[in-house]
Short mmCIF file of C-alpha atoms in Angstrom, two decimals:
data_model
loop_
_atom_site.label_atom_id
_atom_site.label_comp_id
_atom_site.label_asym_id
_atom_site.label_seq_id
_atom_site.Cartn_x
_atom_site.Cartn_y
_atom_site.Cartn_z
CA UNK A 1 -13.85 -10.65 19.31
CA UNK A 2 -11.38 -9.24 16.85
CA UNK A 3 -7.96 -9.07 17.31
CA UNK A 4 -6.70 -5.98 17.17
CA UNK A 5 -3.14 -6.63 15.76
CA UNK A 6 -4.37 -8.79 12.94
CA UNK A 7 -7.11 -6.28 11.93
CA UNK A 8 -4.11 -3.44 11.58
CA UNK A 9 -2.14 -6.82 10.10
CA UNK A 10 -5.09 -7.47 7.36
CA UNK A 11 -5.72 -3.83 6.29
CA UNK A 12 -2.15 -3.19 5.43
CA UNK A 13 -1.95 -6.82 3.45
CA UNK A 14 -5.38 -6.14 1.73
CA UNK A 15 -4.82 -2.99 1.32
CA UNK A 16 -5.13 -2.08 -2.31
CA UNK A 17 -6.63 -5.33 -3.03
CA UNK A 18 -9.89 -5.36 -1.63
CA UNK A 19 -10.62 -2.22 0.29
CA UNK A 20 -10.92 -0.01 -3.14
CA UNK A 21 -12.56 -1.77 -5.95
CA UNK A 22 -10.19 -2.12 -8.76
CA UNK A 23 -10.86 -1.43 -12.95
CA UNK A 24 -8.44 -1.85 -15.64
CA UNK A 25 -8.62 1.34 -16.75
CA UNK A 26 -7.53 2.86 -13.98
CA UNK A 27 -3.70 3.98 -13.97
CA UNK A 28 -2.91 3.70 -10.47
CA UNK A 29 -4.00 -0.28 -11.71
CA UNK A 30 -0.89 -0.77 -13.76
CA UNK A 31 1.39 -1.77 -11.02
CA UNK A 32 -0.54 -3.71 -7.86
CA UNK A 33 0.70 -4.59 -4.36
CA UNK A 34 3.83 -2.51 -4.07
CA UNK A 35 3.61 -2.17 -0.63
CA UNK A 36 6.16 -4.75 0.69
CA UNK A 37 6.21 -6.20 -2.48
CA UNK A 38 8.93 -8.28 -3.41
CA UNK A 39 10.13 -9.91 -6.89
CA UNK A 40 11.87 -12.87 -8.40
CA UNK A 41 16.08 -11.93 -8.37
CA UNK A 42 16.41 -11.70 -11.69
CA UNK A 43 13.51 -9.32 -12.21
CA UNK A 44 15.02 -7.32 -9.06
CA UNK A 45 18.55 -7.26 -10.98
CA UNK A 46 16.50 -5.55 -14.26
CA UNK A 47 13.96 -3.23 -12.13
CA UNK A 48 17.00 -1.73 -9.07
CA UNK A 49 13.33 0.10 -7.25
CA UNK A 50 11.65 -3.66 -7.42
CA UNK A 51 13.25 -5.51 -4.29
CA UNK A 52 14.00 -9.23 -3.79
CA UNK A 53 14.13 -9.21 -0.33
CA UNK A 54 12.60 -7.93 2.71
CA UNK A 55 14.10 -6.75 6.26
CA UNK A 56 11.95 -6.07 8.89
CA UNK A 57 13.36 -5.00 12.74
CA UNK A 58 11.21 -4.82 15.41
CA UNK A 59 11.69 -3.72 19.15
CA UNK A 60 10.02 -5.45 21.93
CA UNK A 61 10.31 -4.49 24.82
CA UNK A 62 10.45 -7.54 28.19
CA UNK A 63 10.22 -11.36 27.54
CA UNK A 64 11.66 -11.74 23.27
CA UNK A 65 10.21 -15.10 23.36
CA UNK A 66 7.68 -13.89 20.54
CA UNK A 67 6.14 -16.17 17.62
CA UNK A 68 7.34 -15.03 13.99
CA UNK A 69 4.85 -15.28 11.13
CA UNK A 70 4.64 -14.29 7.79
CA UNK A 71 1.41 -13.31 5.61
CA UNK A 72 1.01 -12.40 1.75
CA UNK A 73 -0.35 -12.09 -1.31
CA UNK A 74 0.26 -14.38 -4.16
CA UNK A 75 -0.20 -13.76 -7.77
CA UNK A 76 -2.61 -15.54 -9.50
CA UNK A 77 -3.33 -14.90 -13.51
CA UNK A 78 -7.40 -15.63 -14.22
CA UNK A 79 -7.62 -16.11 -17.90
CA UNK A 80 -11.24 -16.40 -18.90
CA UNK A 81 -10.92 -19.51 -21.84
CA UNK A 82 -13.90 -20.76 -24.47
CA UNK A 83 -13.21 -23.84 -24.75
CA UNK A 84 -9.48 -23.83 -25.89
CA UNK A 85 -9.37 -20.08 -26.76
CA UNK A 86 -8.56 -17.48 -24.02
CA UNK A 87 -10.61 -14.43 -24.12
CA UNK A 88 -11.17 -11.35 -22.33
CA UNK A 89 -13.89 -12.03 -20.65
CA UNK A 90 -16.81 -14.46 -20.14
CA UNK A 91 -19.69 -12.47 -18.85
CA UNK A 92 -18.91 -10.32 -16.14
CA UNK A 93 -15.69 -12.53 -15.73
CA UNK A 94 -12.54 -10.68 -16.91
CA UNK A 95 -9.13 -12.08 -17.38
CA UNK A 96 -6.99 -10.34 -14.43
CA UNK A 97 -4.79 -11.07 -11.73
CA UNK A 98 -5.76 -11.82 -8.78
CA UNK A 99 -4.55 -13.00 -5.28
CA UNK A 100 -4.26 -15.75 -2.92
CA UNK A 101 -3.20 -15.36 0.89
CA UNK A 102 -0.30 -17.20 2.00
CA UNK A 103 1.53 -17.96 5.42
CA UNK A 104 4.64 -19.30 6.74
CA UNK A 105 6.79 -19.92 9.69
CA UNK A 106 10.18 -18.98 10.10
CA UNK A 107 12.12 -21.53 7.72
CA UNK A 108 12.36 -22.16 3.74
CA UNK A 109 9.53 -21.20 1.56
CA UNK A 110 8.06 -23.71 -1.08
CA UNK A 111 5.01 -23.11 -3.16
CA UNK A 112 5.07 -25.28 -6.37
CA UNK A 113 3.49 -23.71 -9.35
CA UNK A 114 -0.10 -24.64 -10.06
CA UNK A 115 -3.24 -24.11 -12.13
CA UNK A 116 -6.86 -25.03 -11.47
CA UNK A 117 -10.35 -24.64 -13.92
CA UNK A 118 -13.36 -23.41 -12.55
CA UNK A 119 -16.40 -24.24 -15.00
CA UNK A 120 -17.88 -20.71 -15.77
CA UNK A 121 -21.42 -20.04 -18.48
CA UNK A 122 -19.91 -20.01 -21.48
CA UNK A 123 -16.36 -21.63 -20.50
CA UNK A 124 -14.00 -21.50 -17.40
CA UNK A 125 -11.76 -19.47 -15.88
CA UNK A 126 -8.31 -20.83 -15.74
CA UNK A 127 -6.23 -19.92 -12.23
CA UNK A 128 -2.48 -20.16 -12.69
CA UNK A 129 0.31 -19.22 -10.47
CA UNK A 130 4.37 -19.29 -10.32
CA UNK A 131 6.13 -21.39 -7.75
CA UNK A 132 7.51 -19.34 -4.99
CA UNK A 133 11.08 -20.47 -3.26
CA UNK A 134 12.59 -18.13 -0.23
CA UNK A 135 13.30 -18.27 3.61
CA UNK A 136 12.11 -16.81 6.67
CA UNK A 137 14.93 -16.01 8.56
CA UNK A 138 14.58 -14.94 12.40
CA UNK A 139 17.32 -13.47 14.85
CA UNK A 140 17.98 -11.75 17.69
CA UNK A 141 19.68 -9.32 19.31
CA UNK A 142 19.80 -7.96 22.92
CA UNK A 143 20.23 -4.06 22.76
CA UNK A 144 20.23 -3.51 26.39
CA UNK A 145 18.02 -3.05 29.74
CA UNK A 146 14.51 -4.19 28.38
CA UNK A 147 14.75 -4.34 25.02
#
C-alpha cells in the first residue's frame, strides 16, 4: 500500500523532473527545479529572487513528538565524452543535467563532490556533481491549547 503523504511528498519533489518529459529546446527548460529550490550564498547574493535558505512552519495539532526529514534533488551534469573529448551526445545520450534524490535528518548536511563513468557505445557518460554543505535545523514552539 502507498502512503499517501509521501505520494503528495514525491509529486511535488519530482515534479518538473519526471512527470513531463523534458527537451532542450523548450524555454520553460532554461531554469529547472525552482520550486523550493535553493542556491549556493554567493550565487543567492548575485541572483536576490534565487534563495539560500529555506523556512518551512508547520502546525500540528496534539502530541508534537513528530519525525523531521528532508528530501531533494541534486544536480548532476552528464557530459557525454569520446574518449577524452566531450560531445553533445553519444547516440540517444545527450549531455544534460540531471538529478539525484537525497535525504537527511535534522543536523549538518555533507555531500562531498563526486564524479562517476558509465561505459556508453561509442564512449561514456561522465556524472559529476558539487559538494553540498548546510543544516537541518528543527524547533518548536507551543502556540496554545492543541497546537
Amino acid at each position: 500500500m502507498t502512503d499517501p503523504v509521501k505520494a503528495i511528498a514525491d509529486a511535488v519533489l519530482y515534479e518538473g523532473y519526471v512527470l513531463w518529459p523534458y527537451r532542450r529546446s523548450a524555454l520553460k527548460n532554461t531554469k529547472r527545479w525552482t520550486f523550493g529550490c535553493v542556491f549556493p550564498r554567493a550565487h543567492s547574493e548575485l541572483h536576490p529572487d534565487d534563495r539560500c535558505v529555506m523556512r518551512a512552519q508547520v502546525l500540528v495539532e496534539g502530541d508534537p513528538a513528530v519525525d523531521v526529514g528532508v528530501r531533494f534533488l541534486q544536480v548532476v551534469h552528464r557530459q557525454a565524452m569520446r574518449g577524452d573529448e566531450p560531445v553533445d551526445a553519444l547516440g540517444s545520450a545527450l549531455t544534460w543535467d540531471e538529478a539525484v534524490e537525497r535525504e537527511c535528518g535534522p543536523g549538518r548536511l555533507a555531500i562531498a563532490a563526486g564524479r562517476e563513468a558509465e561505459r556508453v557505445d561509442g564512449g561514456a557518460l561522465v556524472r559529476s556533481w558539487h559538494g553540498l554543505e548546510g543544516a537541518v535545523d528543527v524547533a518548536t514552539e507551543p502556540l496554545g491549547g492543541d497546537l
